Amino acid sequence: AIALAGCSRDAGKQVGQVTVGFSQVGAESEWRTANTASVKSALVAPGFDLKFSDAQQKQENQIKALRSFIAQRVDVIAFSPVVESGWEPVLREAKAAGIPVVLTDRAVKVSDASLYASLIGSDFIEEGRKAGRWLLQDSTGKPGPIRVVELQGTVGSAPAIDRMKGFHEVIDTDPRFKLVRSQSGDFTRAKGKEVMEAFLKAEGGHIDVLFAHNDDMAIGAIQAIEEAGLTPGKDIRIVSIDGVRGAFEAMKAGKLNATIECNPLFGAQLAQLIRDVHAGKPVPKRIVVEEGVFTQDQAAAALPGRKY
Ligand code: GZL
């Protein structure tokens, strides 16, 4: 019995402990950092043995991590797919190895939905709609044309595809809005600033609104707008998504007009989902995280209570 207890598969693993392999997108934004903290606080805990990997926003690193988790024969694999496509082969390998997969935050495009047990995360199309509805409401009484530039998230990622879809579903109904530029800033402050600089050079002072798929790109763009001698939040109204602390600080300073909350703090829900999947219990295919909308006038009061 003693020899068996020491065998390689379960060395150091307590009875009843769930070994989880988690592949995170990277550390590209404040949102991602908060999400990692939430996942780790829930899974670096009794009952779990967490193997965590950061992919630096590269799909090949995520696929390598998933293959490593399969080789280590973890009990459950969880990951936030950096892009929607290209996952079928490795997900089939996980299925063949009998290892259930949980998607967190972002979706995948696969022909066989049985390749993953559940997706827990936000409804990005609705987040895009909320940004569009805020812009419509904030443009009441304003004449056209209202010239809009858009900083897209990571090319091919579910949030970038869906936020764009939801935003345009709403504003394309109003002929005053003209989308003059739309390009990816890869969800980072640095790239957001760089692309906004290019937009400003190309469009001069003829930009009325910036829609950024996340707050980090909006914060980078705010720097570019100021360096161009314009006033963010006034000369160019800005709406972005995530609701991170930096966005509340920018709104408090009058430089950002609204942020659509995208809640990263689903670690505890994920832990319960993983327990249920491991126990073979039926789980919902889609778990949507609840979230709100925050505007400039609410920022100062809301800031102290923000958890990320
Ligand atoms: C959204 C998440 C996005 C955030 C970005 O759930 O996938 O990735 O909006 C992050 O800040 O980089």
mmCIF file of C-alpha atoms and ligand atoms in Angstrom:
data_model
loop_
_atom_site.group_PDB
_atom_site.id
_atom_site.type_symbol
_atom_site.label_atom_id
_atom_site.label_comp_id
_atom_site.label_asym_id
_atom_site.label_seq_id
_atom_site.Cartn_x
_atom_site.Cartn_y
_atom_site.Cartn_z
ATOM 1 C CA ALA A 1 0.000 0.000 0.000
ATOM 2 C CA ILE A 2 2.881 2.349 0.864
ATOM 3 C CA ALA A 3 4.577 1.747 -2.552
ATOM 4 C CA LEU A 4 1.270 2.440 -4.378
ATOM 5 C CA ALA A 5 0.766 5.678 -2.478
ATOM 6 C CA GLY A 6 4.138 6.911 -3.733
ATOM 7 C CA CYS A 7 3.513 6.170 -7.447
ATOM 8 C CA SER A 8 4.562 8.975 -9.878
ATOM 9 C CA ARG A 9 1.038 10.036 -11.003
ATOM 10 C CA ASP A 10 -0.126 10.997 -7.535
ATOM 11 C CA ALA A 11 3.163 11.920 -5.865
ATOM 12 C CA GLY A 12 2.401 14.786 -3.513
ATOM 13 C CA LYS A 13 -1.273 14.790 -4.455
ATOM 14 C CA GLN A 14 -3.683 14.620 -1.518
ATOM 15 C CA VAL A 15 -6.740 12.386 -1.691
ATOM 16 C CA GLY A 16 -9.659 14.232 -3.328
ATOM 17 C CA GLN A 17 -7.413 16.994 -4.668
ATOM 18 C CA VAL A 18 -8.221 18.140 -8.231
ATOM 19 C CA THR A 19 -5.169 18.773 -10.422
ATOM 20 C CA VAL A 20 -5.958 21.687 -12.754
ATOM 21 C CA GLY A 21 -3.891 22.845 -15.722
ATOM 22 C CA PHE A 22 -4.686 26.534 -16.423
ATOM 23 C CA SER A 23 -3.406 28.348 -19.525
ATOM 24 C CA GLN A 24 -3.797 32.132 -19.234
ATOM 25 C CA VAL A 25 -3.639 34.486 -22.282
ATOM 26 C CA GLY A 26 -0.846 36.612 -20.842
ATOM 27 C CA ALA A 27 -0.479 39.762 -18.709
ATOM 28 C CA GLU A 28 -1.425 42.299 -21.403
ATOM 29 C CA SER A 29 -3.855 44.444 -19.430
ATOM 30 C CA GLU A 30 -5.072 45.465 -15.981
ATOM 31 C CA TRP A 31 -8.089 43.260 -16.651
ATOM 32 C CA ARG A 32 -5.910 40.208 -17.280
ATOM 33 C CA THR A 33 -3.831 40.833 -14.173
ATOM 34 C CA ALA A 34 -6.997 41.031 -12.061
ATOM 35 C CA ASN A 35 -8.362 37.899 -13.724
ATOM 36 C CA THR A 36 -5.162 35.964 -12.974
ATOM 37 C CA ALA A 37 -5.287 37.096 -9.338
ATOM 38 C CA SER A 38 -8.899 35.944 -9.061
ATOM 39 C CA VAL A 39 -8.213 32.548 -10.652
ATOM 40 C CA LYS A 40 -5.114 31.970 -8.507
ATOM 41 C CA SER A 41 -6.840 33.028 -5.287
ATOM 42 C CA ALA A 42 -9.523 30.411 -5.984
ATOM 43 C CA LEU A 43 -7.306 27.590 -7.271
ATOM 44 C CA VAL A 44 -4.187 27.950 -5.133
ATOM 45 C CA ALA A 45 -6.237 26.504 -2.320
ATOM 46 C CA PRO A 46 -6.907 23.244 -0.500
ATOM 47 C CA GLY A 47 -8.643 20.823 -2.825
ATOM 48 C CA PHE A 48 -6.716 21.973 -5.897
ATOM 49 C CA ASP A 49 -3.240 21.445 -7.303
ATOM 50 C CA LEU A 50 -2.887 24.314 -9.843
ATOM 51 C CA LYS A 51 -0.435 24.195 -12.744
ATOM 52 C CA PHE A 52 -0.516 27.757 -14.206
ATOM 53 C CA SER A 53 0.968 28.874 -17.539
ATOM 54 C CA ASP A 54 1.188 32.419 -19.039
ATOM 55 C CA ALA A 55 1.191 32.330 -22.877
ATOM 56 C CA GLN A 56 2.394 35.915 -23.509
ATOM 57 C CA GLN A 57 -0.602 36.289 -25.866
ATOM 58 C CA LYS A 58 0.716 33.559 -28.241
ATOM 59 C CA GLN A 59 -1.595 30.728 -29.310
ATOM 60 C CA GLU A 60 1.327 28.352 -29.898
ATOM 61 C CA ASN A 61 2.332 28.751 -26.257
ATOM 62 C CA GLN A 62 -1.202 27.906 -25.142
ATOM 63 C CA ILE A 63 -1.286 24.803 -27.323
ATOM 64 C CA LYS A 64 2.096 23.736 -25.899
ATOM 65 C CA ALA A 65 0.774 24.264 -22.358
ATOM 66 C CA LEU A 66 -2.372 22.236 -23.053
ATOM 67 C CA ARG A 67 -0.262 19.394 -24.493
ATOM 68 C CA SER A 68 1.913 19.499 -21.395
ATOM 69 C CA PHE A 69 -1.149 19.311 -19.138
ATOM 70 C CA ILE A 70 -2.370 16.292 -21.140
ATOM 71 C CA ALA A 71 1.048 14.618 -20.772
ATOM 72 C CA GLN A 72 0.924 15.286 -17.030
ATOM 73 C CA ARG A 73 -2.566 13.754 -17.023
ATOM 74 C CA VAL A 74 -4.146 16.607 -15.050
ATOM 75 C CA ASP A 75 -7.742 16.066 -13.926
ATOM 76 C CA VAL A 76 -9.188 19.179 -15.610
ATOM 77 C CA ILE A 77 -7.854 21.691 -18.147
ATOM 78 C CA ALA A 78 -9.080 25.308 -18.034
ATOM 79 C CA PHE A 79 -7.963 28.105 -20.379
ATOM 80 C CA SER A 80 -8.804 31.497 -21.831
ATOM 81 C CA PRO A 81 -8.225 31.079 -25.606
ATOM 82 C CA VAL A 82 -6.298 34.044 -26.998
ATOM 83 C CA VAL A 83 -8.067 33.667 -30.367
ATOM 84 C CA GLU A 84 -11.237 31.813 -31.420
ATOM 85 C CA SER A 85 -9.855 29.423 -34.050
ATOM 86 C CA GLY A 86 -7.169 26.694 -34.253
ATOM 87 C CA TRP A 87 -8.097 24.653 -31.164
ATOM 88 C CA GLU A 88 -9.736 21.493 -32.601
ATOM 89 C CA PRO A 89 -6.595 19.262 -32.735
ATOM 90 C CA VAL A 90 -5.429 19.875 -29.166
ATOM 91 C CA LEU A 91 -8.989 19.749 -27.795
ATOM 92 C CA ARG A 92 -9.444 16.362 -29.513
ATOM 93 C CA GLU A 93 -6.224 15.179 -27.832
ATOM 94 C CA ALA A 94 -7.615 16.266 -24.432
ATOM 95 C CA LYS A 95 -10.894 14.462 -25.153
ATOM 96 C CA ALA A 96 -9.023 11.312 -26.217
ATOM 97 C CA ALA A 97 -7.076 11.492 -22.943
ATOM 98 C CA GLY A 98 -10.369 11.733 -21.030
ATOM 99 C CA ILE A 99 -9.512 15.195 -19.645
ATOM 100 C CA PRO A 100 -12.477 17.615 -19.509
ATOM 101 C CA VAL A 101 -11.853 21.208 -20.654
ATOM 102 C CA VAL A 102 -13.418 24.395 -19.247
ATOM 103 C CA LEU A 103 -13.209 27.658 -21.226
ATOM 104 C CA THR A 104 -12.822 30.875 -19.223
ATOM 105 C CA ASP A 105 -13.366 34.449 -20.443
ATOM 106 C CA ARG A 106 -13.107 33.885 -24.219
ATOM 107 C CA ALA A 107 -14.855 31.471 -26.607
ATOM 108 C CA VAL A 108 -13.515 29.085 -29.256
ATOM 109 C CA LYS A 109 -14.939 28.246 -32.688
ATOM 110 C CA VAL A 110 -15.130 24.432 -32.935
ATOM 111 C CA SER A 111 -17.295 22.069 -35.035
ATOM 112 C CA ASP A 112 -17.925 19.801 -32.041
ATOM 113 C CA ALA A 113 -19.267 21.485 -28.900
ATOM 114 C CA SER A 114 -18.480 18.354 -26.859
ATOM 115 C CA LEU A 115 -14.790 19.409 -27.025
ATOM 116 C CA TYR A 116 -15.384 21.598 -23.963
ATOM 117 C CA ALA A 117 -17.643 21.216 -20.927
ATOM 118 C CA SER A 118 -18.522 24.874 -20.303
ATOM 119 C CA LEU A 119 -17.611 28.509 -21.002
ATOM 120 C CA ILE A 120 -17.653 30.994 -18.122
ATOM 121 C CA GLY A 121 -17.279 34.647 -19.129
ATOM 122 C CA SER A 122 -18.918 37.853 -20.300
ATOM 123 C CA ASP A 123 -21.294 38.453 -23.185
ATOM 124 C CA PHE A 124 -19.002 40.577 -25.380
ATOM 125 C CA ILE A 125 -21.674 41.385 -27.957
ATOM 126 C CA GLU A 126 -23.797 42.899 -25.180
ATOM 127 C CA GLU A 127 -20.763 44.839 -23.949
ATOM 128 C CA GLY A 128 -20.373 46.290 -27.465
ATOM 129 C CA ARG A 129 -24.095 47.144 -27.556
ATOM 130 C CA LYS A 130 -23.785 48.899 -24.175
ATOM 131 C CA ALA A 131 -20.924 51.020 -25.541
ATOM 132 C CA GLY A 132 -23.029 51.891 -28.599
ATOM 133 C CA ARG A 133 -26.074 52.740 -26.475
ATOM 134 C CA TRP A 134 -23.968 55.011 -24.262
ATOM 135 C CA LEU A 135 -22.662 56.823 -27.361
ATOM 136 C CA LEU A 136 -26.163 57.218 -28.811
ATOM 137 C CA GLN A 137 -27.464 58.608 -25.541
ATOM 138 C CA ASP A 138 -24.448 60.903 -25.075
ATOM 139 C CA SER A 139 -24.908 62.215 -28.635
ATOM 140 C CA THR A 140 -28.509 63.321 -28.108
ATOM 141 C CA GLY A 141 -29.022 66.640 -29.891
ATOM 142 C CA LYS A 142 -25.584 66.605 -31.520
ATOM 143 C CA PRO A 143 -25.585 67.143 -35.316
ATOM 144 C CA GLY A 144 -23.775 64.790 -37.690
ATOM 145 C CA PRO A 145 -21.346 63.857 -38.978
ATOM 146 C CA ILE A 146 -19.920 62.332 -35.750
ATOM 147 C CA ARG A 147 -16.556 60.859 -36.767
ATOM 148 C CA VAL A 148 -15.659 57.693 -34.821
ATOM 149 C CA VAL A 149 -12.334 55.836 -34.580
ATOM 150 C CA GLU A 150 -12.112 52.339 -33.107
ATOM 151 C CA LEU A 151 -9.243 50.585 -31.324
ATOM 152 C CA GLN A 152 -9.934 46.861 -31.761
ATOM 153 C CA GLY A 153 -8.715 44.178 -29.360
ATOM 154 C CA THR A 154 -6.496 41.242 -30.358
ATOM 155 C CA VAL A 155 -7.224 40.244 -33.972
ATOM 156 C CA GLY A 156 -9.300 37.042 -34.061
ATOM 157 C CA SER A 157 -10.171 37.102 -30.354
ATOM 158 C CA ALA A 158 -13.786 36.633 -29.237
ATOM 159 C CA PRO A 159 -13.918 39.963 -27.362
ATOM 160 C CA ALA A 160 -12.611 41.922 -30.373
ATOM 161 C CA ILE A 161 -14.970 40.227 -32.848
ATOM 162 C CA ASP A 162 -18.031 40.442 -30.604
ATOM 163 C CA ARG A 163 -17.531 43.917 -29.126
ATOM 164 C CA MET A 164 -17.173 45.318 -32.664
ATOM 165 C CA LYS A 165 -20.333 43.456 -33.707
ATOM 166 C CA GLY A 166 -22.402 44.722 -30.775
ATOM 167 C CA PHE A 167 -21.176 48.330 -31.074
ATOM 168 C CA HIS A 168 -21.933 48.569 -34.792
ATOM 169 C CA GLU A 169 -25.306 46.823 -34.374
ATOM 170 C CA VAL A 170 -26.295 49.896 -32.358
ATOM 171 C CA ILE A 171 -24.557 52.867 -33.983
ATOM 172 C CA ASP A 172 -24.936 51.774 -37.607
ATOM 173 C CA THR A 173 -28.637 52.533 -37.230
ATOM 174 C CA ASP A 174 -27.847 56.267 -36.904
ATOM 175 C CA PRO A 175 -26.519 57.986 -40.060
ATOM 176 C CA ARG A 176 -24.730 60.694 -38.048
ATOM 177 C CA PHE A 177 -21.956 58.252 -37.067
ATOM 178 C CA LYS A 178 -19.104 57.773 -39.533
ATOM 179 C CA LEU A 179 -16.470 55.125 -38.676
ATOM 180 C CA VAL A 180 -13.333 56.740 -40.123
ATOM 181 C CA ARG A 181 -10.612 54.400 -38.738
ATOM 182 C CA SER A 182 -10.624 50.963 -37.102
ATOM 183 C CA GLN A 183 -7.452 49.032 -36.228
ATOM 184 C CA SER A 184 -6.168 46.603 -33.585
ATOM 185 C CA GLY A 185 -4.223 47.856 -30.565
ATOM 186 C CA ASP A 186 -3.921 44.259 -29.254
ATOM 187 C CA PHE A 187 -5.514 45.217 -25.885
ATOM 188 C CA THR A 188 -2.325 46.928 -24.654
ATOM 189 C CA ARG A 189 -1.670 50.543 -23.550
ATOM 190 C CA ALA A 190 1.490 50.799 -25.667
ATOM 191 C CA LYS A 191 -0.150 49.635 -28.900
ATOM 192 C CA GLY A 192 -3.299 51.646 -28.167
ATOM 193 C CA LYS A 193 -1.191 54.805 -27.917
ATOM 194 C CA GLU A 194 0.760 53.973 -31.085
ATOM 195 C CA VAL A 195 -2.363 53.342 -33.185
ATOM 196 C CA MET A 196 -4.139 56.440 -31.830
ATOM 197 C CA GLU A 197 -1.086 58.523 -32.797
ATOM 198 C CA ALA A 198 -1.473 57.182 -36.343
ATOM 199 C CA PHE A 199 -5.226 57.937 -36.323
ATOM 200 C CA LEU A 200 -4.549 61.527 -35.191
ATOM 201 C CA LYS A 201 -1.876 62.027 -37.868
ATOM 202 C CA ALA A 202 -4.241 60.717 -40.543
ATOM 203 C CA GLU A 203 -7.427 62.445 -39.394
ATOM 204 C CA GLY A 204 -5.992 65.582 -37.772
ATOM 205 C CA GLY A 205 -8.478 67.241 -35.467
ATOM 206 C CA HIS A 206 -11.437 65.581 -37.231
ATOM 207 C CA ILE A 207 -12.037 62.806 -34.692
ATOM 208 C CA ASP A 208 -15.068 63.217 -32.446
ATOM 209 C CA VAL A 209 -15.247 59.845 -30.671
ATOM 210 C CA LEU A 210 -12.938 56.945 -29.746
ATOM 211 C CA PHE A 211 -14.400 53.493 -29.045
ATOM 212 C CA ALA A 212 -11.690 51.297 -27.472
ATOM 213 C CA HIS A 213 -12.310 47.555 -26.962
ATOM 214 C CA ASN A 214 -10.555 47.817 -23.574
ATOM 215 C CA ASP A 215 -9.548 50.458 -21.028
ATOM 216 C CA ASP A 216 -5.811 49.850 -21.420
ATOM 217 C CA MET A 217 -5.896 50.887 -25.099
ATOM 218 C CA ALA A 218 -8.091 53.870 -24.160
ATOM 219 C CA ILE A 219 -5.541 54.960 -21.521
ATOM 220 C CA GLY A 220 -2.751 54.710 -24.103
ATOM 221 C CA ALA A 221 -4.863 56.692 -26.577
ATOM 222 C CA ILE A 222 -5.518 59.388 -23.950
ATOM 223 C CA GLN A 223 -1.749 59.959 -23.765
ATOM 224 C CA ALA A 224 -1.580 60.280 -27.570
ATOM 225 C CA ILE A 225 -4.531 62.712 -27.619
ATOM 226 C CA GLU A 226 -2.897 64.915 -24.972
ATOM 227 C CA GLU A 227 0.476 64.831 -26.771
ATOM 228 C CA ALA A 228 -1.377 66.023 -29.887
ATOM 229 C CA GLY A 229 -2.560 69.060 -27.881
ATOM 230 C CA LEU A 230 -6.195 67.917 -27.714
ATOM 231 C CA THR A 231 -8.371 67.383 -24.630
ATOM 232 C CA PRO A 232 -9.477 63.745 -24.117
ATOM 233 C CA GLY A 233 -13.042 63.439 -22.854
ATOM 234 C CA LYS A 234 -13.946 66.775 -24.497
ATOM 235 C CA ASP A 235 -12.424 67.284 -27.960
ATOM 236 C CA ILE A 236 -12.641 63.508 -28.358
ATOM 237 C CA ARG A 237 -15.263 61.634 -26.309
ATOM 238 C CA ILE A 238 -14.026 58.189 -25.261
ATOM 239 C CA VAL A 239 -15.936 55.018 -24.360
ATOM 240 C CA SER A 240 -14.100 51.800 -23.512
ATOM 241 C CA ILE A 241 -14.680 48.406 -21.871
ATOM 242 C CA ASP A 242 -13.416 46.558 -18.748
ATOM 243 C CA GLY A 243 -13.995 48.948 -15.812
ATOM 244 C CA VAL A 244 -10.455 48.646 -14.433
ATOM 245 C CA ARG A 245 -9.098 51.035 -11.813
ATOM 246 C CA GLY A 246 -7.179 53.028 -14.423
ATOM 247 C CA ALA A 247 -10.462 53.754 -16.216
ATOM 248 C CA PHE A 248 -12.104 55.077 -13.058
ATOM 249 C CA GLU A 249 -9.108 57.314 -12.436
ATOM 250 C CA ALA A 250 -9.262 58.597 -16.041
ATOM 251 C CA MET A 251 -13.012 59.268 -15.701
ATOM 252 C CA LYS A 252 -12.423 61.063 -12.396
ATOM 253 C CA ALA A 253 -9.907 63.259 -14.235
ATOM 254 C CA GLY A 254 -12.490 63.933 -16.969
ATOM 255 C CA LYS A 255 -10.364 62.199 -19.638
ATOM 256 C CA LEU A 256 -12.600 59.151 -20.228
ATOM 257 C CA ASN A 257 -16.381 59.438 -20.606
ATOM 258 C CA ALA A 258 -17.630 55.915 -19.889
ATOM 259 C CA THR A 259 -16.433 52.366 -19.306
ATOM 260 C CA ILE A 260 -18.489 49.204 -19.773
ATOM 261 C CA GLU A 261 -17.741 46.771 -16.959
ATOM 262 C CA CYS A 262 -16.270 43.386 -17.891
ATOM 263 C CA ASN A 263 -15.924 41.456 -14.660
ATOM 264 C CA PRO A 264 -12.651 39.452 -14.344
ATOM 265 C CA LEU A 265 -13.353 38.249 -10.805
ATOM 266 C CA PHE A 266 -14.921 34.865 -11.566
ATOM 267 C CA GLY A 267 -12.273 32.717 -9.806
ATOM 268 C CA ALA A 268 -14.652 31.321 -7.180
ATOM 269 C CA GLN A 269 -17.319 30.449 -9.779
ATOM 270 C CA LEU A 270 -14.608 28.787 -11.897
ATOM 271 C CA ALA A 271 -13.415 26.711 -8.936
ATOM 272 C CA GLN A 272 -16.948 25.416 -8.313
ATOM 273 C CA LEU A 273 -17.408 24.697 -12.034
ATOM 274 C CA ILE A 274 -14.147 22.702 -12.065
ATOM 275 C CA ARG A 275 -15.225 20.717 -8.982
ATOM 276 C CA ASP A 276 -18.562 19.889 -10.645
ATOM 277 C CA VAL A 277 -16.957 18.933 -13.961
ATOM 278 C CA HIS A 278 -14.429 16.719 -12.142
ATOM 279 C CA ALA A 279 -17.238 15.079 -10.183
ATOM 280 C CA GLY A 280 -19.025 14.322 -13.462
ATOM 281 C CA LYS A 281 -21.984 16.533 -12.552
ATOM 282 C CA PRO A 282 -23.959 18.157 -15.404
ATOM 283 C CA VAL A 283 -22.880 21.806 -15.841
ATOM 284 C CA PRO A 284 -24.346 24.692 -17.902
ATOM 285 C CA LYS A 285 -22.656 25.009 -21.313
ATOM 286 C CA ARG A 286 -22.551 28.798 -20.846
ATOM 287 C CA ILE A 287 -22.204 30.780 -17.619
ATOM 288 C CA VAL A 288 -22.487 34.554 -18.154
ATOM 289 C CA VAL A 289 -20.802 36.912 -15.672
ATOM 290 C CA GLU A 290 -22.990 39.881 -14.593
ATOM 291 C CA GLU A 291 -21.648 43.433 -15.099
ATOM 292 C CA GLY A 292 -22.717 47.112 -15.408
ATOM 293 C CA VAL A 293 -21.885 50.448 -17.096
ATOM 294 C CA PHE A 294 -20.026 53.337 -15.389
ATOM 295 C CA THR A 295 -19.961 56.979 -16.505
ATOM 296 C CA GLN A 296 -17.785 59.952 -15.533
ATOM 297 C CA ASP A 297 -20.257 61.337 -12.967
ATOM 298 C CA GLN A 298 -20.202 58.034 -11.034
ATOM 299 C CA ALA A 299 -16.427 57.547 -11.079
ATOM 300 C CA ALA A 300 -15.314 59.354 -7.921
ATOM 301 C CA ALA A 301 -17.959 57.698 -5.739
ATOM 302 C CA ALA A 302 -17.412 54.223 -7.233
ATOM 303 C CA LEU A 303 -13.590 54.274 -7.213
ATOM 304 C CA PRO A 304 -13.006 53.384 -3.521
ATOM 305 C CA GLY A 305 -15.256 50.336 -3.789
ATOM 306 C CA ARG A 306 -13.754 48.900 -6.949
ATOM 307 C CA LYS A 307 -12.225 45.433 -6.500
ATOM 308 C CA TYR A 308 -9.984 45.441 -9.631
HETATM 309 C C1 GZL B 1 -12.365 40.220 -21.860
HETATM 310 C C2 GZL B 1 -10.892 39.866 -21.968
HETATM 311 C C3 GZL B 1 -10.145 40.991 -22.609
HETATM 312 C C4 GZL B 1 -10.211 42.295 -21.807
HETATM 313 C C5 GZL B 1 -8.865 42.857 -22.092
HETATM 314 O O1 GZL B 1 -13.042 39.244 -21.137
HETATM 315 O O2 GZL B 1 -10.721 38.709 -22.762
HETATM 316 O O3 GZL B 1 -8.766 40.619 -22.663
HETATM 317 O O4 GZL B 1 -11.247 43.139 -22.222
HETATM 318 C C6 GZL B 1 -8.008 41.610 -21.959
HETATM 319 O O5 GZL B 1 -8.459 43.866 -21.215
HETATM 320 O O6 GZL B 1 -6.762 41.811 -22.509
#
